[in-house]
PDB file of C-alpha atoms in Angstrom:
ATOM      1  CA  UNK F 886      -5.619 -35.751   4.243  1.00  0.00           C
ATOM      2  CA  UNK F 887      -2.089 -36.091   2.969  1.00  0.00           C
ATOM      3  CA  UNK F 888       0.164 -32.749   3.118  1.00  0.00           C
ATOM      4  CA  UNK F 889       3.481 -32.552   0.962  1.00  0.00           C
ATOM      5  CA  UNK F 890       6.193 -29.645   1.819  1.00  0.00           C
ATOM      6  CA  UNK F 891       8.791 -28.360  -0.671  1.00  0.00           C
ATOM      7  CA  UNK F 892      11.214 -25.478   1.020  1.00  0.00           C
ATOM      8  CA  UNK F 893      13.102 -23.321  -1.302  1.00  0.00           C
ATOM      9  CA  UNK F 894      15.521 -20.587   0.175  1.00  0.00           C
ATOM     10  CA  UNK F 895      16.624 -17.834  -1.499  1.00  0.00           C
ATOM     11  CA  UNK F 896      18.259 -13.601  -1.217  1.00  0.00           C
ATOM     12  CA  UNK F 897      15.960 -10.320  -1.836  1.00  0.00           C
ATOM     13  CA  UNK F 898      16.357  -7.070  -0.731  1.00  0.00           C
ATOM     14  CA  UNK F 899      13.331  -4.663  -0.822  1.00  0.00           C
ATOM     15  CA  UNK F 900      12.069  -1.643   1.450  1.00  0.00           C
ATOM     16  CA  UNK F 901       8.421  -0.987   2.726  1.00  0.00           C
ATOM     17  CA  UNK F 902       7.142   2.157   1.161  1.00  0.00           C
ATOM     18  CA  UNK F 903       6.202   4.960   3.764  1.00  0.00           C
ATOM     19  CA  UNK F 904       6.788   2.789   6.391  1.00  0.00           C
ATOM     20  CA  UNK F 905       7.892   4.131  10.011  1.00  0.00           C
ATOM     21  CA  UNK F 906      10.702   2.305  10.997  1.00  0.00           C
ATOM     22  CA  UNK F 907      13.852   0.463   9.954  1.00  0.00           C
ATOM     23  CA  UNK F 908      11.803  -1.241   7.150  1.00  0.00           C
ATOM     24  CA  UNK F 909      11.874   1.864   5.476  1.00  0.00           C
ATOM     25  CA  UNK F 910      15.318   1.534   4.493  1.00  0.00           C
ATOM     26  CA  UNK F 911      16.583  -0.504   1.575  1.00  0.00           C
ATOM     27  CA  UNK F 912      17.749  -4.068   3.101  1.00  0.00           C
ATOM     28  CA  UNK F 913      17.944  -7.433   2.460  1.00  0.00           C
ATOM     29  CA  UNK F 914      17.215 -11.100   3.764  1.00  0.00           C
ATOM     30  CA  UNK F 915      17.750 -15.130   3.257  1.00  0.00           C
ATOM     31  CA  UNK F 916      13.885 -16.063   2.893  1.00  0.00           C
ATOM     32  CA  UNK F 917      12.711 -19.723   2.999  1.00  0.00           C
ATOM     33  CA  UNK F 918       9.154 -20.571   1.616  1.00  0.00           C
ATOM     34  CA  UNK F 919       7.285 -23.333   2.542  1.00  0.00           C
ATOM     35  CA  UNK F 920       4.918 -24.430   0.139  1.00  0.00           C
ATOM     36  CA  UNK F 921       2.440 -27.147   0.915  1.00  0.00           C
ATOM     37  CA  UNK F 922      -0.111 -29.073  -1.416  1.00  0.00           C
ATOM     38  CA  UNK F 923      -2.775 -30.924   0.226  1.00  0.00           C
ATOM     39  CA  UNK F 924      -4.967 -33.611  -1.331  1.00  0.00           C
ATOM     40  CA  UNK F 925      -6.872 -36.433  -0.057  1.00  0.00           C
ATOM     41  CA  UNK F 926      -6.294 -38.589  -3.018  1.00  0.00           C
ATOM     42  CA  UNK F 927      -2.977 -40.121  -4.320  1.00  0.00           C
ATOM     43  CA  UNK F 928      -1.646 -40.567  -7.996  1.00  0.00           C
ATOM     44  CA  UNK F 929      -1.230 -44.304  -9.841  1.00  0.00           C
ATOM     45  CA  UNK F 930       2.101 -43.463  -8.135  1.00  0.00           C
ATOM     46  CA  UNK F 931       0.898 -43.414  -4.730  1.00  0.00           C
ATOM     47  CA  UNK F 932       1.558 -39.583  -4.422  1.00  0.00           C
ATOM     48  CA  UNK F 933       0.290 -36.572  -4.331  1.00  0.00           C
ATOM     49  CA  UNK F 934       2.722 -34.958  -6.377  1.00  0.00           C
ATOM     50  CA  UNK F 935       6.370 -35.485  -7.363  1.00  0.00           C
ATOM     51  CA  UNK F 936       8.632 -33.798  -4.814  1.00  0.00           C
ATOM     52  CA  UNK F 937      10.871 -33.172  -7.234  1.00  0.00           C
ATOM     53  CA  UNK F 938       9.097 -32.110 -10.084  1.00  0.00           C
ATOM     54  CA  UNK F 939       7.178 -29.905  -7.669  1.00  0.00           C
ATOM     55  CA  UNK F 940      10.352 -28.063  -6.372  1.00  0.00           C
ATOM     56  CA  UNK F 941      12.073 -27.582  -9.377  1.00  0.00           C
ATOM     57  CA  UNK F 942       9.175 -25.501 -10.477  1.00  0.00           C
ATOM     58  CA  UNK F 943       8.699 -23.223  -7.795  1.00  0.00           C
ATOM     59  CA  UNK F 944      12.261 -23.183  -6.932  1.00  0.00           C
ATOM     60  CA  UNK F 945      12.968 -22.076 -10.797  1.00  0.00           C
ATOM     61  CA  UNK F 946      10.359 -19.585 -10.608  1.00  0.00           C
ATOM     62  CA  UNK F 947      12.034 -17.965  -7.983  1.00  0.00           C
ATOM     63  CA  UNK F 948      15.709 -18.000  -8.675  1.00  0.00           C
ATOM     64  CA  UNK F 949      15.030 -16.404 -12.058  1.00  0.00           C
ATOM     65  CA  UNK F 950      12.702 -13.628 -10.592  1.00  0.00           C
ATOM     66  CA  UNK F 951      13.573 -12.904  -6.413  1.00  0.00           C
ATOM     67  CA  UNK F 952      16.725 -14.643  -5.738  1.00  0.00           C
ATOM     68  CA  UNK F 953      19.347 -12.038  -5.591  1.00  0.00           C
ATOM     69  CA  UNK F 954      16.582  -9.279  -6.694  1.00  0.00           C
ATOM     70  CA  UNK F 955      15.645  -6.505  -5.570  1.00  0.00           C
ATOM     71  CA  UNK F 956      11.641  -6.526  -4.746  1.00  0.00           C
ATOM     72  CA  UNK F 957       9.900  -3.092  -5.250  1.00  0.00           C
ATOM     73  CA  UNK F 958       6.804  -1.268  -4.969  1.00  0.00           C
ATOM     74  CA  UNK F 959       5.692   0.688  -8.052  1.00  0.00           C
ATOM     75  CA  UNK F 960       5.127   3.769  -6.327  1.00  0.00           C
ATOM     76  CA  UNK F 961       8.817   3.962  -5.203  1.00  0.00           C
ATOM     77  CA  UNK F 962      10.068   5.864  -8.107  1.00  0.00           C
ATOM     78  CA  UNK F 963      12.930   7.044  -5.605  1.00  0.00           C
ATOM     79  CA  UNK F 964      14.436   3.311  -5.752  1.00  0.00           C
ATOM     80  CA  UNK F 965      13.010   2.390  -9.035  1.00  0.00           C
ATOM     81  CA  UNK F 966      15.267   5.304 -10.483  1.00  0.00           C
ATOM     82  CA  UNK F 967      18.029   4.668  -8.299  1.00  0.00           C
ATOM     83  CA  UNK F 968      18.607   0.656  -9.049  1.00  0.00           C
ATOM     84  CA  UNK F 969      17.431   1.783 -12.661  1.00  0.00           C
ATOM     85  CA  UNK F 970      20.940   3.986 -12.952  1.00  0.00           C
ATOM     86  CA  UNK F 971      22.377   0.481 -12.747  1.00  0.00           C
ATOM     87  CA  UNK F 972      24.318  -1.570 -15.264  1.00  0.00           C
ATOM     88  CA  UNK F 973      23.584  -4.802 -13.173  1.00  0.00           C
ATOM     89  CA  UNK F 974      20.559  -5.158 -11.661  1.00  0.00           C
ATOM     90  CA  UNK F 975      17.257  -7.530 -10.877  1.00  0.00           C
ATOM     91  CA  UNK F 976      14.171  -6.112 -10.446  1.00  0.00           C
ATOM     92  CA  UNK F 977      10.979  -7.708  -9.316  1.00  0.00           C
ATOM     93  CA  UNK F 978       7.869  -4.777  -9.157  1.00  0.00           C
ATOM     94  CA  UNK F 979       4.965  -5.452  -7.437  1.00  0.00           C
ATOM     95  CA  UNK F 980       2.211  -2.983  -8.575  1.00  0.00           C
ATOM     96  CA  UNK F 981       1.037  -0.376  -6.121  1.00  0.00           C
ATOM     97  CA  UNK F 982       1.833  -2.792  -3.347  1.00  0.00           C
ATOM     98  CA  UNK F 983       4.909  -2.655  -0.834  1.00  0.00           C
ATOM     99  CA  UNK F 984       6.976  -6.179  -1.014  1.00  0.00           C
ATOM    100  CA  UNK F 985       5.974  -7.160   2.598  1.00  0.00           C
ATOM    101  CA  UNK F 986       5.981 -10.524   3.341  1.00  0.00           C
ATOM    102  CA  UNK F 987       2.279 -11.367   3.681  1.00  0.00           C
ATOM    103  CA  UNK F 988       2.458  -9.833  -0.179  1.00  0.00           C
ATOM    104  CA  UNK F 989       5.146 -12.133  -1.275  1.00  0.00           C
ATOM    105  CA  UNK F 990       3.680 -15.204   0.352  1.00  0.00           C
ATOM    106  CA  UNK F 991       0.707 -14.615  -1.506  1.00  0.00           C
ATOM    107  CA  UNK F 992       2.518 -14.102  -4.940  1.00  0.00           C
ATOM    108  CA  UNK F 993       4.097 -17.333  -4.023  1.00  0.00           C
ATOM    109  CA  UNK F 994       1.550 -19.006  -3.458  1.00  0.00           C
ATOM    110  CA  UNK F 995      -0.021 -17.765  -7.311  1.00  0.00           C
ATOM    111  CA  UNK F 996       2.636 -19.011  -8.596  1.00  0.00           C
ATOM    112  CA  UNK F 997       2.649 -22.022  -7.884  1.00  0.00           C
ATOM    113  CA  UNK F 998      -0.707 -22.473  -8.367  1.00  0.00           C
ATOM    114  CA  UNK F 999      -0.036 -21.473 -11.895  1.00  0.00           C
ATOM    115  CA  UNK F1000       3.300 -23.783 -12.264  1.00  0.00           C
ATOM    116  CA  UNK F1001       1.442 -26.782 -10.669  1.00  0.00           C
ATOM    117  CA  UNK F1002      -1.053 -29.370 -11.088  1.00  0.00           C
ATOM    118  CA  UNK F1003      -2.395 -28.663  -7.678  1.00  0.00           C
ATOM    119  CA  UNK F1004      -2.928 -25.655  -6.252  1.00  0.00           C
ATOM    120  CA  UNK F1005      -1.271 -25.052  -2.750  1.00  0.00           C
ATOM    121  CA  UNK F1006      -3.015 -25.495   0.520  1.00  0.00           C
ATOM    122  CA  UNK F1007      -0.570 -22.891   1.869  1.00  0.00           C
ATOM    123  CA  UNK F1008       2.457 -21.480   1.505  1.00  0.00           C
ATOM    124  CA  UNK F1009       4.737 -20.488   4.485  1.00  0.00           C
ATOM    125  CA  UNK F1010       7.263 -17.539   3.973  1.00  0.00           C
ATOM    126  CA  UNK F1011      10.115 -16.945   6.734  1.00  0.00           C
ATOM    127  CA  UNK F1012      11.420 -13.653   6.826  1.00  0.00           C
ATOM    128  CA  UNK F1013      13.526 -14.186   9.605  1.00  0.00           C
ATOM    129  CA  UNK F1014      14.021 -17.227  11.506  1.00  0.00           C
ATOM    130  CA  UNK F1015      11.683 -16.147  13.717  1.00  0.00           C
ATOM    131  CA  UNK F1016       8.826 -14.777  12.007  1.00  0.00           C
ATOM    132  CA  UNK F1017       6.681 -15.750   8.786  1.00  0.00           C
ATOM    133  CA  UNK F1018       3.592 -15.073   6.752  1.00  0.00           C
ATOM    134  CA  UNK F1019       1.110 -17.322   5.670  1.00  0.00           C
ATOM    135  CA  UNK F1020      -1.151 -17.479   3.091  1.00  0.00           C
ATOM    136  CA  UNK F1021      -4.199 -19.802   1.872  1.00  0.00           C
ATOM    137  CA  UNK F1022      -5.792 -18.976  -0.657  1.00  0.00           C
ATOM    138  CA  UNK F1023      -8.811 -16.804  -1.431  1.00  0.00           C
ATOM    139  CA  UNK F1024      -8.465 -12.920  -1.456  1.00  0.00           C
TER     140      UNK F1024
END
């Protein structure tokens, strides 16, 4: 089985909705997903995919949506109102669900399954540089 990685980092700031503890509070962090497509076959190229190609998708996707975003549940209408008030803003809403990170790894992971050719085996995303969420597929 051959396994390809493609890491994209990027900046969001979100809050966990009725969460008990310093979650709770609007904040931010430098994320780095880890996306990884497994196959057991390679292209006419000898590949499983084009690196490139690959990153430039998922990496696009998620400069024009999360990077330097806020990421927000729909049910916080307290923070939805406030970054509304805004002139500047980015908003990314995920419906009825808090941005946590097992959440966003799977919305990665979506993603590029929609953007690529092959859907992911997993995708990897580091909150911190010492914790992550995974997530693999399936529901």
């Amino acid at each position: 089985m051959y396994q390809l990685r493609v890491e994209v980092i990027f900046d969001s700031g979100h809050r966990l909705l009725n969460y008990q503890g310093k979650c709770a509070y609007p904040h931010g962090h430098t994320y780095k997903a880890e996306i990884f497509i497994g196959s057991s076959t390679l292209n006419e190229m000898g590949m499983v995919s084009d690196f490139l190609a690959l990153k430039e998708r998922i990496k696009g996707w998620l400069e024009e949506n999360w990077d330097h975003a806020f990421l927000v549940n729909s049910r916080d209408k307290e923070l939805l109102n406030a970054l509304g008030s805004l002139t500047l803003r980015r908003l990314y809403v995920f419906q009825e669900q808090n941005p946590s990170c097992e959440v966003m790894a799977r919305e990665i992971y979506q993603k590029a399954q929609e953007l690529g050719s092959l859907a992911p085996s997993k995708v990897r995303l580091w909150e911190s540089p010492t914790q992550y969420a995974e997530y693999c597929g399936g529901e």
